[in-house]
C-alpha cells in the first residue's frame, strides 16, 4: 500500500485513531455539545480536513480539556437561549486556556455572554439561507466569498460584544453574523458552517483548523489501519476473538481488519436467520470463506427464526423475537465453538456518542460485553456470557468505515452496499412472516436490485427495495382473474438516513421493474410506488 502525502488540494482519505503516537495524538479538535442536532456533523467536517475530532459534553471540565490538550475547541449550537435560567453553560475557565475557540450559533452567544457581552431576543429571527456580507476577510473568513450563502437558525442575537471583539461579517437581519477577538483567537459565527447549505462553510472550517489552530493534516486511512492493527495485536495477544458477521460494511470491515491483525485467532460466525435478500448468504460465504480465505462458521437457523414469528403481526414484537432468538443461537454456538476471550463489535462513533450501554470489569477496568452491537438489533447478551470487547471502529463514522474497508481490500459490493435492517425482510413483510411471503418478497426485491444495477443506478440511491403488503387485489392475467398481493417499491435518496426523499425514478425504469415483478414473481399482480419522504414517513415500513 502506498503512502499518500497530504495536501490541501489533493487529500488522502481521512480517518481518526486514538492510538497514534503522542505527537500526533495532540492533534485533536474538541467539540463541546450543547444539544445541537449538528454536533456530529461538525466532527465529521473537521475529520474531512484530516484532523481528528471528538464530541464531548458541554459539562467537560477545564482539567479534562487540559489532559486532552486540544489544538482547538468548538462550541456547538443548541436549542436553548443563553439568557434562560437553566441554559447549559461551559466551564468559564475555558477562556483562560489560551486555546483557539470557535462558537457556532448558541456557542457564539454563550461566548459573548460569559465574556461580558449581551444577547437578546432578536427583533426578527433568521432561519434558512442568508447572504453573508464580509466586513473583515482575514483569519476565519479567508477565501470565504463575500455574499456567499450561509445557513441560519436563530431567534436570538448578540446586541453588545465583549471588550476586544470586532465584527467580521453581517447579514441583512443580523449585525453580528461573525465575530472575533483576534488577539485571544476567539471566534464566533451565528450561522452553521457545517451544513451543506452553507456554500463556503468548509472553507471557514479549514481556516479555523489549519490557520488558527495550526493543525497539520496527519490523520489518514493508512495511519489508522497500521496503528489499529498494532493495537489489536497488543491487546489480544494469543487469545481468541469471536465476531458475529452480518455481511454489512461494519462487520465485514471489522472482519478484514481483525484477520489482518490476528489471523486464525479470529472466528467469524454468520447466523442465517432466513431474512436476507436473495443469494446474499451464499455470496457472503463465497467472498469470505472461499475468495479471501477468512473462515466463517455458517449457522443455518432459518427454521428456528421462522417458527418464532408464526402468527406475529406487530412489528415491534417481530424485532424483539428476532433479537431474542439471535441471542439464543449466538449463545449456543459461541459455547460450541469457544471458549473465547474477546468479542469483536462493530461499534461506531455515533453509537459511542448516543449510548452509554457499557459495563466495566472491576478487576481489570476493561469494558465487557453486555450488548452485542450488530445489524441484527439483538438487544442484550446474557450476563453470564461475558467477553472483553474489541471495538477497533468505535472512533469512526460510517463514511470513514467505508474508507477503511476499501483500503484493506474489502470488495466494492460490500463497501457500497445499501443499508439493510437487522431484522431483514421480516420487517418488509407487513403482517405475518411466512415462508411463502419471504419467497415472494425475495424475488420482487431481486428484480429491483437487478434493474437498477443494469441501469448503472445502484449508487444513485440510499436504499432501493420492495415491500410486501398482507392484502390481495384483483387483477387480470391471460384472460384469467387473479387475486394476488401488491408490492410496494421504495427507492429513496439521502445523505445519512436521518432525512430522505423519494427518488424521481424515470418512468421507463419503473415500468420495467413493474412488468418484471408481475410476470416473474408468482403471487404478485400489482406494483405501486411509495412517494413519501422522511419525514413524515420513515424509510422502512415497519
Coordinates of C-alpha atoms in Angstrom, one line a residue:
X1 CA 0.0 0.0 0.0
X2 CA 1.5 3.3 -1.0
X3 CA 1.5 6.2 1.5
X4 CA -0.2 9.3 0.3
X5 CA 1.2 12.8 1.0
X6 CA -1.4 15.1 2.5
X7 CA -2.1 18.4 0.8
X8 CA -4.9 20.8 0.9
X9 CA -5.8 20.3 -2.8
X10 CA -5.3 16.6 -3.1
X11 CA -6.2 15.0 0.2
X12 CA -6.0 11.2 1.0
X13 CA -8.9 9.6 2.7
X14 CA -9.0 10.8 6.3
X15 CA -9.6 8.8 9.4
X16 CA -9.1 9.1 13.1
X17 CA -7.4 6.9 15.6
X18 CA -7.0 7.2 19.3
X19 CA -3.9 5.0 19.2
X20 CA -1.3 7.0 17.3
X21 CA 1.9 8.3 18.9
X22 CA 1.9 11.1 21.4
X23 CA 3.0 13.8 19.0
X24 CA 0.0 13.0 16.7
X25 CA -2.5 12.3 19.4
X26 CA -2.3 16.0 20.5
X27 CA -3.8 16.9 17.1
X28 CA -7.4 16.9 18.2
X29 CA -10.2 19.4 17.9
X30 CA -12.8 19.1 20.6
X31 CA -16.5 19.8 20.0
X32 CA -18.4 20.7 23.2
X33 CA -22.0 19.6 22.6
X34 CA -24.9 21.9 23.8
X35 CA -27.6 19.7 22.4
X36 CA -27.3 20.6 18.7
X37 CA -28.6 18.3 16.0
X38 CA -25.4 19.1 14.1
X39 CA -22.7 18.3 16.6
X40 CA -21.8 15.0 14.9
X41 CA -21.7 16.8 11.6
X42 CA -19.2 19.3 12.9
X43 CA -17.0 16.5 13.9
X44 CA -17.3 14.9 10.5
X45 CA -16.4 18.1 8.8
X46 CA -13.3 18.5 11.0
X47 CA -12.2 15.0 10.1
X48 CA -12.6 15.8 6.4
X49 CA -9.7 18.3 6.9
X50 CA -7.5 15.3 8.0
X51 CA -7.6 16.3 11.7
X52 CA -9.1 14.2 14.4
X53 CA -12.1 15.5 16.3
X54 CA -14.3 14.3 19.2
X55 CA -17.7 15.3 20.6
X56 CA -17.8 15.8 24.3
X57 CA -20.4 17.1 26.7
X58 CA -20.6 20.8 27.4
X59 CA -20.0 19.8 31.1
X60 CA -16.4 18.8 30.3
X61 CA -14.1 20.5 32.8
X62 CA -11.1 22.5 32.1
X63 CA -9.0 19.9 33.8
X64 CA -10.2 17.3 31.3
X65 CA -9.5 19.6 28.4
X66 CA -6.0 20.2 29.7
X67 CA -5.4 16.4 29.7
X68 CA -6.7 16.2 26.1
X69 CA -4.6 19.2 25.1
X70 CA -6.7 20.0 22.0
X71 CA -5.4 22.3 19.3
X72 CA -8.8 24.0 19.2
X73 CA -12.3 23.9 20.8
X74 CA -15.7 24.3 19.0
X75 CA -18.8 25.2 21.0
X76 CA -21.8 23.7 19.2
X77 CA -25.3 25.2 18.6
X78 CA -28.2 24.2 20.8
X79 CA -31.9 24.7 21.3
X80 CA -31.7 27.0 24.3
X81 CA -31.4 30.7 24.8
X82 CA -28.3 31.7 26.7
X83 CA -30.2 34.1 29.0
X84 CA -32.6 31.3 30.2
X85 CA -32.1 30.4 33.9
X86 CA -31.4 26.7 33.1
X87 CA -29.4 27.3 29.9
X88 CA -26.4 25.0 29.6
X89 CA -23.1 26.6 30.4
X90 CA -19.5 25.6 29.7
X91 CA -16.7 25.9 32.3
X92 CA -16.0 29.7 32.2
X93 CA -12.2 28.9 32.7
X94 CA -12.2 27.7 29.1
X95 CA -11.4 31.3 28.0
X96 CA -8.2 31.3 30.0
X97 CA -6.7 28.2 28.4
X98 CA -5.1 30.1 25.5
X99 CA -6.6 27.6 23.1
X100 CA -8.5 28.9 20.0
X101 CA -12.3 28.6 20.3
X102 CA -15.0 28.8 17.7
X103 CA -18.5 29.3 18.9
X104 CA -21.3 28.2 16.5
X105 CA -24.8 29.8 16.9
X106 CA -25.6 29.1 20.6
X107 CA -21.9 28.6 21.2
X108 CA -21.1 32.1 19.9
X109 CA -23.9 33.6 22.0
X110 CA -22.6 31.8 25.1
X111 CA -19.1 33.1 24.4
X112 CA -20.5 36.6 24.2
X113 CA -22.5 36.3 27.4
X114 CA -19.8 34.7 29.5
X115 CA -17.2 37.3 28.4
X116 CA -19.4 40.3 29.3
X117 CA -21.4 41.0 26.2
X118 CA -25.1 40.9 25.8
X119 CA -27.5 38.5 24.0
X120 CA -31.2 39.3 23.5
X121 CA -34.2 38.0 21.6
X122 CA -33.9 39.2 18.1
X123 CA -36.5 41.6 16.6
X124 CA -36.5 39.3 13.6
X125 CA -35.4 35.7 13.8
X126 CA -33.4 34.3 10.9
X127 CA -34.0 30.8 9.6
X128 CA -32.7 29.2 6.4
X129 CA -30.4 30.7 3.8
X130 CA -28.9 34.1 4.2
X131 CA -26.3 36.1 2.3
X132 CA -23.1 36.8 4.3
X133 CA -21.6 40.2 3.9
X134 CA -18.0 40.2 4.9
X135 CA -16.5 43.2 6.8
X136 CA -13.1 41.6 7.6
X137 CA -11.9 39.0 5.1
X138 CA -8.9 37.8 7.2
X139 CA -8.3 34.9 9.6
X140 CA -11.6 33.0 9.9
X141 CA -13.1 34.3 6.7
X142 CA -10.1 34.0 4.4
X143 CA -11.3 32.7 1.0
X144 CA -15.0 33.0 2.0
X145 CA -16.7 34.8 -0.8
X146 CA -18.5 38.0 0.0
X147 CA -22.2 37.4 -0.4
X148 CA -21.9 33.6 -0.1
X149 CA -24.9 31.7 1.3
X150 CA -24.9 30.5 4.9
X151 CA -27.5 28.6 6.8
X152 CA -29.1 30.5 9.7
X153 CA -31.2 29.1 12.5
X154 CA -31.6 31.5 15.4
X155 CA -34.1 33.7 17.3
X156 CA -31.6 35.5 19.5
X157 CA -28.8 37.9 18.5
X158 CA -25.8 39.5 20.1
X159 CA -26.5 43.1 20.8
X160 CA -23.3 44.1 22.6
X161 CA -19.9 42.4 22.0
X162 CA -17.4 41.9 24.8
X163 CA -14.3 44.1 25.0
X164 CA -11.7 43.2 22.4
X165 CA -14.2 41.7 19.9
X166 CA -15.0 43.0 16.4
X167 CA -17.5 42.2 13.7
X168 CA -16.2 40.0 10.9
X169 CA -19.5 39.7 8.9
X170 CA -23.2 40.6 8.9
X171 CA -26.4 39.7 7.1
X172 CA -29.5 41.7 6.3
X173 CA -31.1 40.7 9.7
X174 CA -28.0 40.0 11.8
X175 CA -25.4 42.7 12.6
X176 CA -23.0 40.2 14.3
X177 CA -23.1 37.2 12.0
X178 CA -19.4 36.5 12.6
X179 CA -17.1 38.0 15.3
X180 CA -13.6 37.7 16.6
X181 CA -11.1 38.6 19.3
X182 CA -8.0 38.2 17.1
X183 CA -5.6 38.5 20.0
X184 CA -7.1 35.7 22.1
X185 CA -8.1 33.6 19.0
X186 CA -11.8 33.6 20.0
X187 CA -14.2 33.4 17.1
X188 CA -18.0 33.1 16.7
X189 CA -20.4 32.6 13.9
X190 CA -24.2 32.9 14.1
X191 CA -24.7 30.5 11.2
X192 CA -23.9 26.8 10.7
X193 CA -20.8 26.4 8.5
X194 CA -21.0 22.6 8.9
X195 CA -24.2 22.0 6.9
X196 CA -24.2 21.6 3.1
X197 CA -26.4 24.6 2.6
X198 CA -23.5 26.9 3.8
X199 CA -21.7 27.3 0.5
X200 CA -18.3 28.3 1.8
X201 CA -18.7 26.6 5.2
X202 CA -16.0 24.1 4.7
X203 CA -13.6 26.9 3.7
X204 CA -14.3 28.6 7.1
X205 CA -13.8 25.3 8.9
X206 CA -10.4 24.8 7.1
X207 CA -9.4 28.3 8.2
X208 CA -10.1 27.5 11.8
X209 CA -8.4 24.1 11.8
X210 CA -5.3 25.0 9.7
X211 CA -4.6 28.7 10.1
X212 CA -6.0 29.5 13.5
X213 CA -5.4 26.2 15.4
X214 CA -2.3 25.4 13.3
X215 CA -3.1 21.8 12.9
X216 CA -1.4 19.5 10.4
X217 CA -3.4 17.2 8.1
X218 CA -1.9 14.0 9.5
X219 CA -4.9 11.6 10.0
X220 CA -5.1 9.2 7.1
X221 CA -6.6 5.9 6.4
X222 CA -3.2 4.3 6.2
X223 CA -2.2 5.6 9.7
X224 CA -5.5 4.4 11.2
X225 CA -5.1 0.9 9.8
X226 CA -1.5 0.5 10.7
X227 CA -1.9 1.7 14.2
X228 CA -5.1 -0.1 14.9
X229 CA -3.6 -3.4 13.8
X230 CA -0.7 -2.9 16.2
X231 CA -3.2 -2.0 19.0
X232 CA -5.3 -5.2 18.3
X233 CA -2.2 -7.4 18.4
X234 CA -1.0 -5.8 21.6
X235 CA -4.4 -6.2 23.3
X236 CA -5.4 -9.6 22.1
X237 CA -2.1 -11.4 22.2
X238 CA -2.6 -15.1 21.7
X239 CA -6.3 -15.1 22.8
X240 CA -9.2 -16.0 20.6
X241 CA -11.7 -13.4 19.3
X242 CA -15.3 -14.0 18.2
X243 CA -17.1 -11.8 15.6
X244 CA -20.8 -12.0 14.7
X245 CA -20.7 -11.4 10.9
X246 CA -23.8 -9.9 9.3
X247 CA -22.5 -9.1 5.8
X248 CA -22.9 -5.3 6.2
X249 CA -20.0 -2.9 5.8
X250 CA -19.3 -2.5 9.5
X251 CA -18.9 -6.2 10.5
X252 CA -17.2 -7.0 7.1
X253 CA -14.6 -4.2 7.5
X254 CA -14.0 -5.4 11.1
X255 CA -13.6 -9.0 9.9
X256 CA -11.0 -8.0 7.3
X257 CA -9.1 -5.7 9.8
X258 CA -9.1 -8.4 12.5
X259 CA -8.0 -11.1 10.1
X260 CA -5.0 -9.0 9.0
X261 CA -4.1 -8.4 12.7
X262 CA -4.6 -11.8 14.3
X263 CA -5.2 -14.3 11.5
X264 CA -6.7 -17.7 12.7
X265 CA -7.2 -16.4 16.2
X266 CA -10.4 -14.8 14.8
X267 CA -13.6 -16.8 14.4
X268 CA -16.4 -15.3 12.4
X269 CA -19.9 -16.6 12.9
X270 CA -22.6 -15.9 10.4
X271 CA -26.1 -16.7 11.7
X272 CA -28.5 -17.1 8.8
X273 CA -32.0 -16.2 10.2
X274 CA -33.6 -16.6 6.8
X275 CA -34.5 -12.9 6.3
X276 CA -31.6 -11.9 4.0
X277 CA -32.0 -11.0 0.3
X278 CA -31.8 -13.4 -2.5
X279 CA -28.4 -15.0 -2.8
X280 CA -26.8 -13.0 0.0
X281 CA -25.9 -15.8 2.4
X282 CA -24.3 -17.8 -0.4
X283 CA -22.4 -14.7 -1.7
X284 CA -21.2 -13.8 1.8
X285 CA -19.7 -17.3 2.2
X286 CA -18.2 -17.1 -1.3
X287 CA -16.5 -13.8 -0.6
X288 CA -15.1 -14.5 2.9
X289 CA -14.5 -18.2 3.1
X290 CA -13.5 -19.1 -0.5
X291 CA -12.3 -15.8 -2.1
X292 CA -10.4 -14.3 0.8
X293 CA -9.9 -17.4 2.9
X294 CA -11.4 -15.9 6.1
X295 CA -13.1 -18.9 7.7
X296 CA -16.7 -18.3 8.6
X297 CA -18.8 -20.6 10.7
X298 CA -22.2 -20.8 8.9
X299 CA -25.2 -21.4 11.2
X300 CA -28.4 -22.2 9.4
X301 CA -31.1 -21.1 11.8
X302 CA -33.9 -20.3 9.3
X303 CA -36.5 -22.7 10.7
X304 CA -35.9 -21.5 14.2
X305 CA -36.5 -17.9 13.4
X306 CA -39.5 -18.5 11.2
X307 CA -41.1 -20.6 13.9
X308 CA -40.7 -17.8 16.4
X309 CA -42.7 -15.4 14.1
X310 CA -45.7 -17.7 13.5
X311 CA -48.9 -15.7 13.8
X312 CA -47.0 -12.5 14.8
X313 CA -48.1 -9.3 13.0
X314 CA -46.9 -6.5 15.4
X315 CA -43.6 -5.0 14.0
X316 CA -42.0 -4.3 17.4
X317 CA -42.8 -7.9 18.6
X318 CA -41.1 -9.2 15.5
X319 CA -38.0 -7.2 16.3
X320 CA -38.0 -8.4 19.9
X321 CA -38.5 -12.1 18.9
X322 CA -35.8 -11.9 16.3
X323 CA -33.4 -10.3 18.7
X324 CA -34.1 -12.8 21.4
X325 CA -33.7 -15.8 19.1
X326 CA -30.5 -14.4 17.8
X327 CA -29.1 -14.2 21.3
X328 CA -30.1 -17.8 22.0
X329 CA -28.4 -19.0 18.8
X330 CA -25.4 -16.9 19.4
X331 CA -25.0 -18.2 23.0
X332 CA -25.3 -21.9 21.9
X333 CA -22.9 -21.5 19.0
X334 CA -20.3 -19.5 20.9
X335 CA -20.2 -22.2 23.6
X336 CA -19.8 -24.9 20.9
X337 CA -17.0 -23.0 19.1
X338 CA -15.3 -21.5 22.2
X339 CA -14.0 -20.7 24.6
X340 CA -13.3 -17.1 23.5
X341 CA -11.7 -14.3 25.5
X342 CA -12.8 -11.4 23.3
X343 CA -15.9 -10.4 21.4
X344 CA -15.4 -8.1 18.5
X345 CA -18.1 -5.5 17.9
X346 CA -18.6 -3.0 15.0
X347 CA -19.5 -0.2 17.4
X348 CA -19.2 3.2 15.5
X349 CA -18.6 6.7 16.9
X350 CA -22.3 7.7 16.7
X351 CA -23.1 4.8 18.9
X352 CA -20.5 5.9 21.4
X353 CA -21.9 9.4 21.4
X354 CA -25.5 8.4 21.8
X355 CA -25.2 5.4 24.1
X356 CA -23.7 4.6 27.5
X357 CA -24.5 0.9 27.4
X358 CA -21.2 -0.2 28.7
X359 CA -20.1 -2.2 31.7
X360 CA -16.6 -2.2 33.3
X361 CA -14.9 -5.2 34.8
X362 CA -14.0 -4.0 38.4
X363 CA -10.8 -6.1 38.4
X364 CA -9.3 -5.2 35.1
X365 CA -11.1 -1.9 34.3
X366 CA -11.8 -3.2 30.8
X367 CA -15.2 -2.9 29.1
X368 CA -17.1 -6.1 28.9
X369 CA -20.0 -7.0 26.7
X370 CA -23.5 -6.6 27.9
X371 CA -24.8 -5.8 24.5
X372 CA -23.9 -7.2 21.1
X373 CA -23.9 -4.4 18.6
X374 CA -24.7 -5.6 15.1
X375 CA -27.1 -5.2 12.2
X376 CA -29.4 -7.6 13.9
X377 CA -30.7 -5.3 16.6
X378 CA -30.3 -8.1 19.0
X379 CA -30.5 -6.4 22.4
X380 CA -28.5 -7.6 25.5
X381 CA -26.4 -10.7 25.8
X382 CA -26.9 -12.9 28.8
X383 CA -24.9 -11.5 31.7
X384 CA -23.2 -14.8 32.3
X385 CA -21.8 -14.8 28.7
X386 CA -19.1 -12.2 29.3
X387 CA -16.3 -11.2 26.9
X388 CA -13.8 -8.5 26.9
X389 CA -14.5 -6.2 24.0
X390 CA -12.5 -5.4 20.9
X391 CA -14.0 -2.3 19.2
X392 CA -11.5 -1.0 16.6
X393 CA -14.1 1.0 14.7
X394 CA -15.6 2.9 17.7
X395 CA -14.0 6.2 16.8
X396 CA -15.2 6.1 13.2
X397 CA -18.2 7.5 11.4
X398 CA -19.9 5.3 8.7
X399 CA -18.2 7.0 5.8
X400 CA -14.9 6.5 7.5
X401 CA -15.6 2.8 7.9
X402 CA -16.2 2.6 4.2
X403 CA -12.8 4.2 3.6
X404 CA -11.1 1.7 5.9
X405 CA -12.9 -1.2 4.2
X406 CA -11.8 0.0 0.8
X407 CA -8.2 0.5 1.8
X408 CA -7.8 -3.1 3.2
X409 CA -9.3 -4.8 0.2
X410 CA -13.0 -5.2 1.1
X411 CA -14.9 -5.8 -2.2
X412 CA -16.7 -2.7 -3.5
X413 CA -20.0 -4.6 -3.5
X414 CA -19.8 -4.7 0.3
X415 CA -18.2 -1.2 0.8
X416 CA -21.1 0.5 -1.1
X417 CA -23.8 -2.0 -0.1
X418 CA -27.2 -0.3 0.6
X419 CA -28.1 -0.2 4.3
X420 CA -30.2 -3.2 5.3
X421 CA -32.2 -3.5 8.5
X422 CA -31.1 -6.0 11.2
X423 CA -34.4 -8.0 11.1
X424 CA -34.1 -8.0 7.3
X425 CA -37.0 -8.9 5.1
X426 CA -39.1 -9.7 8.2
X427 CA -40.0 -6.0 8.6
X428 CA -40.5 -5.5 4.9
X429 CA -43.4 -8.0 5.0
X430 CA -46.3 -6.2 6.6
X431 CA -48.1 -8.6 8.8
X432 CA -47.2 -12.3 9.5
X433 CA -43.9 -13.6 8.1
X434 CA -44.3 -16.9 6.3
X435 CA -42.0 -18.9 4.0
X436 CA -44.3 -18.2 1.0
X437 CA -44.3 -14.5 1.6
X438 CA -40.5 -14.5 2.1
X439 CA -40.0 -16.2 -1.3
X440 CA -42.3 -13.6 -3.0
X441 CA -40.5 -10.7 -1.4
X442 CA -37.1 -12.1 -2.2
X443 CA -37.9 -12.4 -5.8
X444 CA -39.5 -9.0 -6.1
X445 CA -36.6 -7.4 -4.2
X446 CA -34.1 -9.1 -6.6
X447 CA -35.8 -7.5 -9.6
X448 CA -35.5 -4.1 -8.1
X449 CA -31.8 -4.5 -7.4
X450 CA -31.1 -6.3 -10.7
X451 CA -32.7 -3.5 -12.7
X452 CA -31.1 -0.5 -11.0
X453 CA -27.8 -2.4 -11.4
X454 CA -28.3 -2.9 -15.1
X455 CA -29.0 0.8 -15.5
X456 CA -25.9 1.7 -13.5
X457 CA -28.0 3.5 -11.0
X458 CA -27.4 1.4 -7.9
X459 CA -25.3 4.1 -6.2
X460 CA -27.8 6.8 -7.1
X461 CA -30.0 5.6 -4.2
X462 CA -29.5 5.4 -0.5
X463 CA -31.8 2.4 -0.5
X464 CA -33.9 0.6 -3.1
X465 CA -36.2 -2.3 -2.1
X466 CA -39.6 -3.8 -2.2
X467 CA -42.3 -4.2 0.5
X468 CA -45.0 -6.9 0.5
X469 CA -48.4 -6.0 1.7
X470 CA -50.7 -8.5 3.5
X471 CA -53.6 -7.8 1.3
X472 CA -54.8 -9.1 -2.1
X473 CA -56.1 -7.2 -5.1
X474 CA -58.0 -8.2 -8.2
X475 CA -56.1 -8.4 -11.5
X476 CA -56.3 -10.0 -15.0
X477 CA -53.6 -12.1 -16.4
X478 CA -54.0 -14.2 -19.6
X479 CA -57.8 -13.6 -19.6
X480 CA -58.0 -15.1 -16.1
X481 CA -59.0 -13.3 -13.0
X482 CA -56.2 -13.1 -10.4
X483 CA -56.3 -12.3 -6.7
X484 CA -52.8 -11.7 -5.5
X485 CA -50.5 -9.5 -3.5
X486 CA -49.5 -5.9 -4.3
X487 CA -45.8 -5.0 -4.0
X488 CA -44.6 -1.5 -3.0
X489 CA -41.4 -0.2 -4.5
X490 CA -39.3 2.1 -2.2
X491 CA -36.4 4.0 -3.7
X492 CA -35.0 6.8 -1.7
X493 CA -32.2 9.3 -1.7
X494 CA -30.4 10.5 1.4
X495 CA -27.1 11.7 2.8
X496 CA -27.2 9.9 6.1
X497 CA -30.6 8.3 6.5
X498 CA -31.8 10.9 9.1
X499 CA -33.9 12.6 6.4
X500 CA -34.7 11.2 3.0
X501 CA -36.6 12.0 -0.2
X502 CA -38.3 9.6 -2.6
X503 CA -36.3 9.2 -5.8
X504 CA -37.7 10.7 -9.0
X505 CA -37.1 7.4 -10.9
X506 CA -37.5 7.5 -14.7
X507 CA -40.9 6.2 -15.7
X508 CA -39.4 3.7 -18.1
X509 CA -37.4 2.1 -15.3
X510 CA -40.5 1.9 -13.1
X511 CA -42.3 0.3 -16.0
X512 CA -39.6 -2.3 -16.5
X513 CA -39.5 -3.2 -12.8
X514 CA -43.3 -3.4 -12.6
X515 CA -43.5 -5.6 -15.7
X516 CA -40.8 -8.0 -14.5
X517 CA -42.2 -8.3 -11.0
X518 CA -45.8 -9.1 -12.2
X519 CA -44.5 -11.5 -14.8
X520 CA -41.7 -13.2 -12.9
X521 CA -42.9 -13.2 -9.3
X522 CA -45.7 -15.7 -8.6
X523 CA -48.3 -14.3 -6.2
X524 CA -48.0 -10.6 -7.3
X525 CA -50.3 -8.9 -9.7
X526 CA -49.9 -5.2 -8.8
X527 CA -46.9 -2.8 -8.2
X528 CA -47.2 0.6 -6.6
X529 CA -44.5 3.3 -5.9
X530 CA -44.1 4.9 -2.5
X531 CA -43.6 8.7 -2.9
X532 CA -43.4 9.6 0.8
X533 CA -40.3 11.5 2.1
X534 CA -38.8 11.2 5.6
X535 CA -40.3 12.9 7.5
X536 CA -43.3 12.5 7.6
X537 CA -42.7 8.8 6.7
X538 CA -39.9 6.5 7.6
X539 CA -37.6 4.7 5.2
X540 CA -38.8 1.2 6.3
X541 CA -42.4 0.4 6.6
X542 CA -42.1 -1.3 9.9

